[in-house]
Coordinates of C-alpha atoms and ligand atoms in Angstrom, one line a residue:
M204 CA 96.4 87.6 109.4
P205 CA 99.1 89.7 110.8
A206 CA 98.7 93.5 110.7
R207 CA 101.1 94.6 107.9
D208 CA 102.5 97.4 106.0
P209 CA 100.4 98.1 103.3
L210 CA 103.1 97.6 100.7
A211 CA 104.0 94.4 102.2
T212 CA 100.1 93.1 102.1
V213 CA 99.7 94.1 98.4
R214 CA 102.9 92.1 97.6
E215 CA 101.9 89.3 99.5
Y216 CA 98.5 89.2 98.1
H217 CA 99.9 89.5 94.6
D218 CA 102.3 86.3 95.4
Q219 CA 99.8 84.3 97.1
T220 CA 97.0 84.7 94.4
K221 CA 99.1 83.4 91.7
H222 CA 98.2 80.2 89.7
H223 CA 100.9 77.6 89.5
F224 CA 101.1 74.6 87.5
N225 CA 100.4 72.2 90.6
R226 CA 98.6 74.5 92.6
F227 CA 95.8 77.2 91.9
A228 CA 95.0 80.4 94.0
R229 CA 92.7 79.5 96.6
S230 CA 89.2 79.2 95.9
L231 CA 85.9 77.2 97.0
G232 CA 87.0 74.8 94.1
Y233 CA 83.2 74.5 93.3
L234 CA 80.2 76.9 92.2
D235 CA 77.9 77.2 95.1
W236 CA 74.7 77.9 92.9
A237 CA 72.8 78.6 95.8
T238 CA 74.7 81.8 96.5
Q239 CA 75.4 83.0 93.0
P240 CA 75.1 86.9 93.1
D241 CA 72.7 88.9 91.0
P242 CA 74.7 90.7 88.5
F243 CA 72.2 93.7 88.8
R244 CA 72.1 96.0 91.7
S245 CA 69.5 98.7 92.4
F246 CA 68.6 100.8 95.2
D247 CA 65.2 100.3 96.5
G248 CA 63.2 103.2 97.4
C249 CA 65.1 105.8 94.9
R250 CA 63.3 107.7 92.0
R251 CA 64.1 106.5 89.0
I252 CA 65.0 108.4 86.0
G253 CA 64.3 106.3 82.8
L254 CA 67.0 106.9 79.8
A255 CA 65.9 107.1 76.4
E256 CA 66.9 104.8 73.6
P257 CA 69.7 106.4 71.7
L258 CA 67.6 107.2 68.5
R259 CA 64.8 108.9 70.5
A260 CA 67.3 110.4 72.6
A261 CA 68.9 111.9 69.5
A262 CA 65.7 113.0 68.4
T263 CA 65.4 115.1 71.5
F264 CA 68.9 117.0 71.1
A265 CA 69.1 120.6 71.0
P266 CA 68.9 121.8 67.3
E267 CA 72.7 122.7 67.3
D268 CA 73.7 119.0 68.5
A269 CA 71.0 117.4 66.2
A270 CA 72.6 119.0 63.1
S271 CA 76.3 118.0 64.3
W272 CA 75.5 114.2 65.9
R273 CA 76.3 111.7 63.2
D274 CA 77.4 108.1 63.1
V275 CA 81.1 108.6 63.7
S276 CA 83.4 105.7 62.2
Y277 CA 85.6 103.7 64.8
D278 CA 88.8 105.0 62.9
E279 CA 87.6 108.5 63.3
L280 CA 87.9 108.3 67.1
F281 CA 91.3 108.4 66.5
D282 CA 91.6 111.2 64.1
P283 CA 91.4 114.7 65.6
A284 CA 90.9 116.0 61.9
S285 CA 87.3 114.3 61.6
W286 CA 86.0 115.0 65.1
P287 CA 82.3 116.5 65.1
P288 CA 81.8 119.2 67.6
P289 CA 81.1 118.3 71.2
L290 CA 77.4 117.6 72.2
T291 CA 75.9 119.5 75.0
P292 CA 75.6 117.1 77.9
G293 CA 72.1 116.7 79.2
L294 CA 69.6 113.9 79.5
P295 CA 69.4 112.8 76.2
A296 CA 73.3 112.7 75.7
M297 CA 73.7 110.9 78.9
S298 CA 71.4 108.5 77.6
V299 CA 73.4 107.7 74.5
F300 CA 76.6 107.8 76.4
L301 CA 75.7 105.3 79.3
R302 CA 74.2 102.8 76.5
Y303 CA 77.4 102.9 74.5
S304 CA 79.8 102.6 77.8
L305 CA 78.0 100.3 80.3
G306 CA 74.8 99.4 78.8
L307 CA 73.8 95.9 77.8
S308 CA 75.0 94.4 74.5
A309 CA 73.0 91.5 74.1
W310 CA 71.0 88.8 75.8
K311 CA 72.3 85.2 75.2
Q312 CA 70.2 82.2 75.5
A313 CA 70.7 78.5 76.0
G314 CA 67.4 76.5 76.5
P315 CA 65.7 78.1 79.6
S316 CA 69.0 80.1 80.9
R317 CA 69.3 83.5 79.6
W318 CA 72.1 85.9 80.5
A319 CA 73.0 89.5 79.5
L320 CA 76.3 90.5 78.2
R321 CA 77.5 94.1 78.3
V322 CA 79.2 96.7 76.5
N323 CA 82.2 96.2 79.3
P324 CA 83.2 93.0 79.5
S325 CA 83.8 91.0 83.0
S326 CA 85.7 88.1 84.0
G327 CA 83.3 85.1 84.1
N328 CA 80.5 87.6 82.9
L329 CA 80.1 88.3 86.8
H330 CA 80.2 92.1 86.4
P331 CA 81.5 93.5 89.8
T332 CA 81.5 97.0 88.7
E333 CA 79.0 99.4 89.7
S334 CA 78.6 102.9 88.3
Y335 CA 77.6 106.3 89.5
V336 CA 77.0 109.7 87.6
V337 CA 77.3 113.1 89.6
C338 CA 75.9 116.0 87.9
G339 CA 74.3 119.3 88.2
P340 CA 70.9 120.5 87.3
G341 CA 69.8 119.9 84.2
V342 CA 72.0 116.9 83.2
A343 CA 70.0 114.3 85.0
G344 CA 66.5 115.3 85.8
G345 CA 66.5 118.8 87.4
Q346 CA 68.2 118.9 90.5
P347 CA 72.0 118.3 91.1
G348 CA 72.8 115.1 92.6
V349 CA 74.3 111.6 92.6
H350 CA 72.5 108.9 90.4
H351 CA 73.4 105.2 90.2
Y352 CA 73.2 103.6 86.7
A353 CA 71.1 100.5 86.3
P354 CA 72.1 99.0 83.0
D355 CA 69.3 96.2 83.1
A356 CA 66.6 98.8 82.9
H357 CA 68.9 101.5 81.2
A358 CA 67.7 104.1 84.0
L359 CA 69.4 106.4 86.6
E360 CA 68.3 105.9 90.3
A361 CA 68.4 109.2 92.2
R362 CA 70.6 108.3 95.2
C363 CA 71.7 111.9 96.5
V364 CA 70.3 115.5 95.8
F365 CA 72.8 117.9 96.7
D366 CA 71.6 121.2 98.4
G367 CA 71.7 123.7 95.7
A368 CA 74.3 126.3 97.5
A369 CA 76.5 123.6 98.4
W370 CA 76.6 122.0 95.0
T371 CA 77.0 125.5 93.5
A372 CA 80.1 126.4 96.0
A373 CA 81.6 122.8 95.4
A374 CA 81.2 122.5 91.5
A375 CA 82.7 126.0 91.1
H376 CA 85.6 124.3 89.5
L377 CA 83.9 121.8 87.2
P378 CA 84.2 122.9 83.8
E379 CA 81.0 124.0 82.0
G380 CA 78.7 121.5 80.8
S381 CA 80.9 118.7 82.4
F382 CA 80.0 115.8 84.8
L383 CA 81.5 113.3 87.2
A384 CA 81.4 109.5 87.1
A385 CA 82.6 107.1 89.5
L386 CA 82.9 103.3 89.7
T387 CA 83.0 100.9 92.6
S388 CA 83.4 97.1 92.6
I389 CA 81.4 94.4 94.6
H390 CA 84.2 92.2 95.3
W391 CA 81.9 89.2 96.3
R392 CA 80.4 88.7 92.6
E393 CA 84.0 87.7 91.4
A394 CA 84.9 85.9 94.7
W395 CA 81.8 84.0 94.5
K396 CA 83.5 82.1 91.4
Y397 CA 87.4 82.8 91.7
G398 CA 88.0 83.1 95.3
E399 CA 91.1 85.0 96.4
R400 CA 92.5 85.9 93.1
A401 CA 89.1 88.0 92.3
F402 CA 90.3 91.2 93.6
R403 CA 92.6 91.1 90.6
Y404 CA 89.7 90.5 88.2
C405 CA 87.8 93.3 89.8
Q406 CA 90.5 95.7 89.0
H407 CA 90.7 94.5 85.3
D408 CA 87.0 95.0 85.3
V409 CA 87.4 98.5 86.4
G410 CA 90.1 99.1 83.7
H411 CA 87.9 97.8 81.1
A412 CA 84.9 99.9 82.2
V413 CA 86.9 103.1 82.2
A414 CA 88.1 102.5 78.7
A415 CA 84.7 101.6 77.6
M416 CA 83.6 105.2 79.0
R417 CA 86.5 106.7 77.5
T418 CA 85.5 105.3 74.0
A419 CA 81.9 106.1 74.6
A420 CA 82.7 109.8 75.5
E421 CA 84.6 110.2 72.3
L422 CA 81.5 109.2 70.5
M423 CA 79.9 112.4 72.1
G424 CA 82.9 114.6 71.6
W425 CA 83.7 114.5 75.1
T426 CA 86.8 113.8 77.0
C427 CA 86.7 111.4 79.9
A428 CA 89.7 110.8 82.3
I429 CA 90.3 109.6 85.9
V430 CA 90.6 112.8 88.3
P431 CA 93.8 112.3 90.2
G432 CA 94.2 112.7 94.0
W433 CA 90.8 111.7 94.9
T434 CA 91.0 109.4 98.1
S435 CA 89.3 106.1 97.9
H436 CA 87.6 107.6 100.9
Q437 CA 86.4 110.7 99.1
V438 CA 85.1 108.7 96.3
A439 CA 83.0 106.4 98.9
A440 CA 81.7 109.6 100.3
L441 CA 80.6 111.2 97.0
V442 CA 78.9 107.8 95.8
G443 CA 77.5 106.9 99.3
A444 CA 79.4 103.7 99.6
D445 CA 80.3 104.4 102.9
R446 CA 76.5 104.9 104.1
D447 CA 76.5 101.6 106.2
A448 CA 72.8 102.0 106.8
D449 CA 72.0 102.0 103.2
F450 CA 74.1 98.9 102.7
E451 CA 72.9 96.9 105.7
G452 CA 72.8 93.3 104.9
A453 CA 73.9 94.1 101.4
E454 CA 77.3 93.4 99.9
P455 CA 79.8 96.3 100.2
E456 CA 80.9 98.4 97.4
E457 CA 84.8 99.2 97.0
P458 CA 85.4 102.8 95.8
A459 CA 87.5 102.6 92.6
C460 CA 87.8 105.7 90.8
L461 CA 86.3 109.4 90.0
M462 CA 86.3 110.6 86.4
L463 CA 85.7 114.0 84.9
V464 CA 83.5 113.8 81.8
A465 CA 83.5 117.2 80.0
P466 CA 82.9 118.4 76.3
R467 CA 86.1 118.3 74.3
G468 CA 88.2 121.5 74.6
R469 CA 86.6 122.4 78.1
E470 CA 88.5 119.9 80.3
S471 CA 91.0 122.0 81.4
R472 CA 89.5 125.2 82.8
T473 CA 90.6 124.9 86.1
S474 CA 93.9 122.9 85.2
G475 CA 96.7 123.3 87.8
R476 CA 98.5 120.6 86.3
G477 CA 98.9 120.7 82.3
R478 CA 96.0 119.5 80.8
Q479 CA 94.2 117.8 84.1
C480 CA 91.3 119.3 85.9
V481 CA 91.6 119.4 89.8
I482 CA 88.2 118.9 91.2
D483 CA 87.7 120.3 94.6
A484 CA 87.0 117.3 97.3
S485 CA 84.6 119.6 99.0
L486 CA 82.1 118.0 96.6
A487 CA 82.5 114.8 99.1
D488 CA 81.5 117.2 101.8
A489 CA 78.4 118.4 99.9
A490 CA 77.4 114.6 99.0
R491 CA 77.6 113.9 102.9
A492 CA 75.2 116.8 103.5
G493 CA 73.0 116.0 100.8
T494 CA 69.7 114.1 101.0
W495 CA 70.0 110.7 100.1
S496 CA 67.5 107.8 99.4
G497 CA 67.6 104.3 98.6
R498 CA 69.0 100.9 100.0
A499 CA 71.0 98.5 98.3
T500 CA 69.5 95.2 97.3
R501 CA 71.2 92.2 98.5
L502 CA 72.8 90.2 95.7
S503 CA 73.2 86.6 97.6
A504 CA 71.6 84.6 100.1
D505 CA 75.0 84.4 101.7
R506 CA 78.7 85.0 101.1
V507 CA 82.3 83.7 101.9
Q508 CA 84.5 86.0 103.7
W509 CA 88.1 86.3 101.8
D510 CA 90.0 88.0 104.5
W511 CA 93.0 88.6 101.9
I512 CA 90.9 90.3 99.4
D513 CA 89.7 92.7 102.1
A514 CA 93.3 93.3 103.3
A515 CA 94.4 93.6 99.7
A516 CA 91.6 96.5 99.0
E517 CA 92.3 98.1 102.1
A518 CA 96.2 98.2 101.6
S519 CA 96.1 99.5 98.0
R520 CA 93.3 102.2 98.6
E521 CA 94.0 105.6 97.2
G522 CA 95.6 107.6 99.9
G523 CA 95.6 111.3 98.2
T524 CA 99.0 111.5 97.0
P525 CA 98.5 112.7 93.3
P526 CA 100.5 110.4 91.1
A527 CA 99.5 112.4 87.9
A528 CA 101.8 112.3 85.2
P529 CA 101.7 114.3 81.9
P530 CA 99.8 112.8 79.3
A531 CA 101.5 110.8 76.4
S532 CA 102.0 112.9 73.5
R533 CA 99.8 111.9 70.9
S534 CA 101.1 109.6 68.4
N535 CA 99.5 108.9 64.7
A536 CA 97.2 106.0 65.2
I537 CA 95.4 106.1 61.8
A538 CA 94.7 102.8 60.6
P539 CA 95.3 101.6 56.9
P540 CA 91.9 102.0 55.0
R541 CA 89.3 99.2 55.6
D542 CA 86.9 97.7 53.2
A543 CA 83.9 99.6 54.7
A544 CA 84.0 102.3 57.5
I545 CA 82.5 100.8 60.5
P546 CA 80.3 103.0 62.6
A547 CA 81.9 103.2 66.0
A548 CA 78.3 102.8 67.8
R549 CA 77.7 99.4 66.2
L550 CA 81.3 98.2 66.6
I551 CA 81.0 99.0 70.4
L552 CA 77.9 96.9 70.6
Q553 CA 79.2 93.7 68.7
R554 CA 82.3 93.5 70.9
R555 CA 82.1 90.0 72.2
S556 CA 84.5 87.4 73.8
A557 CA 85.3 84.8 71.5
Q558 CA 84.6 81.1 73.3
S559 CA 86.8 79.3 70.8
M560 CA 89.1 80.2 68.0
D561 CA 89.5 78.5 64.6
G562 CA 93.2 77.9 64.5
A563 CA 93.1 78.8 60.9
T564 CA 92.3 82.5 60.3
A565 CA 95.3 84.6 59.9
I566 CA 95.8 88.7 60.1
G567 CA 98.1 90.7 57.7
A568 CA 101.3 92.3 58.9
D569 CA 99.8 95.9 57.8
R570 CA 96.6 95.4 60.0
F571 CA 98.5 93.8 62.8
A572 CA 101.1 96.5 63.1
A573 CA 98.2 99.3 63.0
L574 CA 96.3 97.2 65.7
L575 CA 99.5 97.3 67.8
R576 CA 99.9 101.2 67.2
R577 CA 96.5 101.7 68.8
L578 CA 97.8 100.1 72.0
L579 CA 100.5 102.6 72.4
P580 CA 100.2 105.2 75.4
G581 CA 100.1 108.1 72.7
A582 CA 97.0 106.6 70.5
G583 CA 94.4 108.5 72.0
P584 CA 91.4 106.9 73.7
P585 CA 91.2 105.1 76.0
F586 CA 94.6 105.6 77.2
D587 CA 94.2 109.1 77.8
A588 CA 92.0 108.3 80.5
F589 CA 94.9 107.3 82.7
P590 CA 96.7 110.3 84.0
W591 CA 99.9 108.1 85.0
T592 CA 103.1 107.0 83.7
P593 CA 102.2 104.0 81.5
R594 CA 103.8 100.9 82.9
I595 CA 102.6 98.0 81.0
H596 CA 104.4 96.4 78.2
L597 CA 103.6 93.3 75.9
A598 CA 105.2 90.0 75.3
L599 CA 103.3 88.5 72.3
F600 CA 102.9 84.7 71.0
V601 CA 102.7 85.3 67.3
H602 CA 101.0 82.4 65.8
R603 CA 99.4 83.3 62.4
V604 CA 100.3 86.7 61.1
D605 CA 101.1 86.8 57.5
G606 CA 104.8 88.1 56.8
L607 CA 105.8 87.5 60.1
R608 CA 107.6 84.3 61.2
P609 CA 105.8 82.7 64.5
G610 CA 107.6 83.3 67.5
L611 CA 107.8 85.4 70.7
Y612 CA 107.8 89.0 70.3
A613 CA 107.9 92.2 72.3
L614 CA 106.1 95.3 72.4
P615 CA 107.8 97.9 75.0
R616 CA 105.1 100.7 75.1
T617 CA 107.4 103.4 76.4
D618 CA 111.4 104.1 76.3
A619 CA 111.8 103.2 79.7
G620 CA 110.0 100.1 79.1
L621 CA 112.5 99.1 76.3
G622 CA 115.5 99.3 78.6
L623 CA 113.5 97.6 81.7
L624 CA 112.5 94.5 79.4
R625 CA 115.8 94.1 77.9
G626 CA 117.4 94.1 81.1
A627 CA 115.1 91.6 82.8
F628 CA 114.4 89.4 79.9
N629 CA 116.4 86.2 78.9
Q630 CA 119.6 87.8 77.6
D631 CA 119.6 85.2 74.8
F632 CA 116.8 87.0 72.8
A633 CA 117.5 88.3 69.6
W634 CA 115.7 92.0 69.8
V635 CA 115.8 92.6 66.3
R636 CA 113.1 94.6 64.3
P637 CA 111.3 92.1 62.2
P638 CA 110.8 92.8 58.5
G639 CA 107.5 94.2 57.2
I640 CA 106.7 96.1 60.4
P641 CA 107.2 99.9 60.3
D642 CA 110.4 101.1 61.9
D643 CA 108.7 103.4 64.1
L644 CA 106.7 100.8 65.9
P645 CA 108.6 99.5 69.0
F646 CA 108.2 95.8 68.0
F647 CA 110.8 93.2 68.3
L648 CA 111.4 89.6 67.5
L649 CA 112.8 87.8 70.6
D650 CA 112.7 84.1 69.2
H651 CA 111.5 82.1 66.4
A652 CA 109.4 79.4 67.4
D653 CA 106.0 77.6 67.3
C654 CA 104.5 79.0 70.4
R655 CA 101.2 77.5 70.2
R656 CA 101.7 74.8 73.0
I657 CA 103.4 76.7 75.2
A658 CA 101.0 79.6 74.7
R659 CA 98.1 77.4 75.8
Q660 CA 99.9 75.8 78.5
L661 CA 100.7 79.1 80.2
S662 CA 97.1 80.3 79.8
C663 CA 95.7 77.4 82.0
A664 CA 95.7 75.0 79.2
Q665 CA 92.9 77.2 77.4
D666 CA 92.8 76.3 73.6
I667 CA 92.1 80.0 72.6
A668 CA 95.5 81.1 73.5
A669 CA 97.1 78.9 70.7
D670 CA 94.3 79.0 68.3
G671 CA 94.1 82.9 67.4
C672 CA 96.3 84.8 65.4
F673 CA 98.2 85.9 68.4
S674 CA 97.8 85.9 72.0
L675 CA 99.8 88.1 74.6
G676 CA 101.0 88.7 78.1
M677 CA 101.0 92.1 79.7
L678 CA 103.9 92.9 81.9
A679 CA 103.7 95.3 84.4
E680 CA 106.6 97.5 86.0
F681 CA 105.8 96.0 89.3
D682 CA 108.5 97.1 91.7
A683 CA 108.9 100.6 90.1
A684 CA 105.1 101.1 90.3
L685 CA 104.8 100.3 93.8
A686 CA 108.0 101.9 94.8
E687 CA 107.3 105.3 93.5
D688 CA 103.8 105.5 93.5
G689 CA 102.8 103.6 96.8
P690 CA 100.6 100.5 97.3
A691 CA 97.4 102.2 95.3
A692 CA 99.5 101.7 92.1
Y693 CA 98.6 97.9 92.5
R694 CA 95.4 98.7 91.5
R695 CA 96.2 101.1 88.5
L696 CA 98.5 98.7 87.0
F697 CA 95.4 96.2 86.6
W698 CA 93.1 99.2 85.4
E699 CA 96.3 100.1 82.6
A700 CA 95.9 96.2 81.9
G701 CA 91.8 96.2 81.4
A702 CA 92.5 99.4 79.1
I703 CA 94.8 97.7 76.8
G704 CA 92.4 94.7 77.0
Q705 CA 89.4 96.9 76.1
S706 CA 91.3 98.3 73.2
L707 CA 92.3 94.9 72.1
Y708 CA 88.6 93.9 71.8
L709 CA 87.5 96.9 69.7
E710 CA 90.7 96.5 67.4
A711 CA 90.0 92.6 67.1
E712 CA 86.5 93.3 66.0
A713 CA 87.5 96.2 63.8
A714 CA 89.8 93.8 62.0
G715 CA 86.9 91.2 61.5
L716 CA 88.3 89.0 64.2
R717 CA 87.4 88.5 68.0
G718 CA 89.4 88.8 71.1
T719 CA 89.1 87.2 74.6
G720 CA 90.7 88.5 78.1
I721 CA 92.6 85.7 79.8
G722 CA 92.6 86.1 83.5
C723 CA 93.7 82.6 84.3
F724 CA 97.4 82.1 83.7
F725 CA 100.4 80.6 85.3
D726 CA 102.2 83.7 86.7
D727 CA 105.6 82.5 87.6
A728 CA 105.7 80.1 84.8
V729 CA 105.2 83.0 82.3
H730 CA 107.9 84.9 84.0
Q731 CA 110.3 81.9 83.7
L732 CA 109.8 81.6 79.9
L733 CA 110.7 85.2 79.6
G734 CA 113.8 84.9 82.0
I735 CA 112.2 87.3 84.7
T736 CA 113.8 86.1 87.7
D737 CA 112.5 89.2 90.4
H738 CA 109.3 91.3 90.6
S739 CA 110.5 94.0 88.3
L740 CA 107.9 92.8 85.9
Q741 CA 105.0 90.8 86.7
S742 CA 102.6 89.4 84.0
L743 CA 98.8 90.9 85.1
Y744 CA 96.7 89.9 82.3
H745 CA 96.7 87.8 79.0
F746 CA 94.7 88.4 75.7
T747 CA 94.0 86.4 72.6
V748 CA 93.0 87.5 69.1
G749 CA 91.7 85.3 66.3
G750 CA 88.9 84.1 64.1
P751 CA 86.0 83.0 66.3
V752 CA 83.9 79.8 65.9
D753 CA 80.6 80.7 67.2
D754 CA 78.5 78.3 69.7
A755 CA 75.4 77.2 67.4
R756 CA 73.6 76.2 70.5
L757 CA 73.1 79.8 71.7
T758 CA 70.8 82.3 70.5
T759 CA 71.2 86.0 70.9
H760 CA 68.6 88.8 71.5
P761 CA 69.0 92.6 71.7
G762 CA 70.2 94.2 74.7
Y763 CA 66.9 96.1 75.1
P764 CA 63.6 95.6 73.9
W765 CA 63.4 98.6 71.8
E766 CA 66.3 97.4 69.7
S767 CA 64.1 94.3 68.6
R768 CA 62.0 96.7 66.6
Ligands
FMN969 C1 89.5 90.1 83.1 C2 88.8 89.2 82.5 C3 89.4 87.9 82.6 C4 88.9 87.1 81.6 N1 89.7 85.6 81.5 C5 89.0 84.8 80.9 C6 89.5 83.5 80.5 O1 90.5 83.3 81.3 N2 89.3 82.9 79.7 C7 87.9 82.9 78.9 O2 87.5 81.9 78.2 N3 87.5 84.1 79.0 C8 87.7 85.2 80.0 N4 87.3 86.6 79.8 C9 86.1 86.7 79.0 C10 85.0 86.7 79.9 O3 84.3 85.3 80.2 C11 83.8 87.4 79.1 O4 84.2 89.0 79.0 C12 82.5 87.4 79.9 O5 82.0 86.1 79.7 C13 81.5 88.3 79.1 O6 81.2 87.9 77.7 P1 81.6 89.0 76.6 O7 82.9 89.6 77.0 O8 81.2 88.4 75.2 O9 80.7 90.1 76.9 C14 87.9 87.2 80.8 C15 87.3 88.7 80.6 C16 88.0 89.6 81.5 C17 87.3 91.2 81.2

């Protein structure tokens, strides 16, 4: 492959990993079961810190936390008026936070096969995302250090212990009681099944994971947001992903992002840019000088090299230019009352992907409008975790929404998006406000039609795209993002799309429905339907929401043994 300019590489990667009606993106074309990657990584030789089950963890909260800790409802997460005081970060609170963000949600069983599901979804359930927490003394067992989260055991693996003085100097800018979290991707886990397109799915999964962490943080009264300005190299150094000797023979981890998790109200102590906290990158140097232990386990007996994935990863690494933008002003995201308040923790654990939809269930227009409102950038969690200009907009296939005629609709998520969509879409579209939808929601009818056939066809002939209440495509401001923010914006567009997906999953559950992310779609056929003839907008992710049909052949078991008691 010729050495190319990073922007050209990212663009080329994107175009050549499109699915077309007559040709799918390159992959092996079959599943090589002998090399199926282990979905759980651990680091051999590390000290393990067991995390308590949430109930037991809550029983050890400090008295003031125990008094304020309660089962908040899902809708309360979006209502500042009902927020309880933040919990004190410490090992018990960390246990609860990780359990409800990245822990196991269930085990499924079919005959002798068992597989785990997690709070955060993943394309093909392959789970390329690994997570780390970086915290000071007292938060995770005494010493300041870097810990890998092992969701199968619900435990932390102590990878690095910082020198105390180096930590104190480097962490001087961290808000009181805060800690850092970082994500990496093991591309091979996705590439094993999906080949070259897998880099995209790894980015979606990062977005889902960030959103899952943001939502769980809200349960604790914490904020959680990506720290802008950290380079990929610095994130790799902080979590030890660049320690070649620790990864010898094991699949590498590509750094994704660093997040600050802080008790609400304290996130801005060192603010140099509005509400955002600037974390001193000398923390990465402190990590380099720390005491490391553990060797990454190998996940597969063998692996296939996908040069274009490596090229896209390298070209899209964050180079350190902070692309931070002011957070969207908070909009009203209060939903109409539900029959019964749904505890947020329960909703988070019950989230699943529908394997098939019943083709009959409908959603009311009020509930649908409230759900769409939660997808707007100002809704609060999870979108306030992404400190950049929102650049994803929705084209919706409405199949069964009571009071709305079936058809093609649009939800531009910003004013700029509205202009862009109107200019790029087919000029014959109607762009009218449908009756029954509040005027302040930027939701437009483009064309009346029964879209079930075309929705199914565009999403790789998957019935779920036709049999739900609605399905949608997420359109990214592709040219503008790359031109203004550089090649690293390629990853961030998928992260934003993943976060919208996570929000849709939870909203679907809260509405008594179920969602499914759809990574398989025919890219340019979607663009053609909408009249898009260039790269100003590119569809990055599809999603469907409807009445699920459960697979009676599968049995479900709790995520952890303590939950069966
Ligand atoms: C980025 C992404 C793409 C996905 N694409 C599809 C898809 O095209 N078709 C499908 O049936 N499910 C798809 N899924 C759903 C996953 O298969 C599902 O999340 C995974 O099996 C884990 O199950 P869970 O969501 O119930 O935890 C996708 C999920 C994600 C996160």
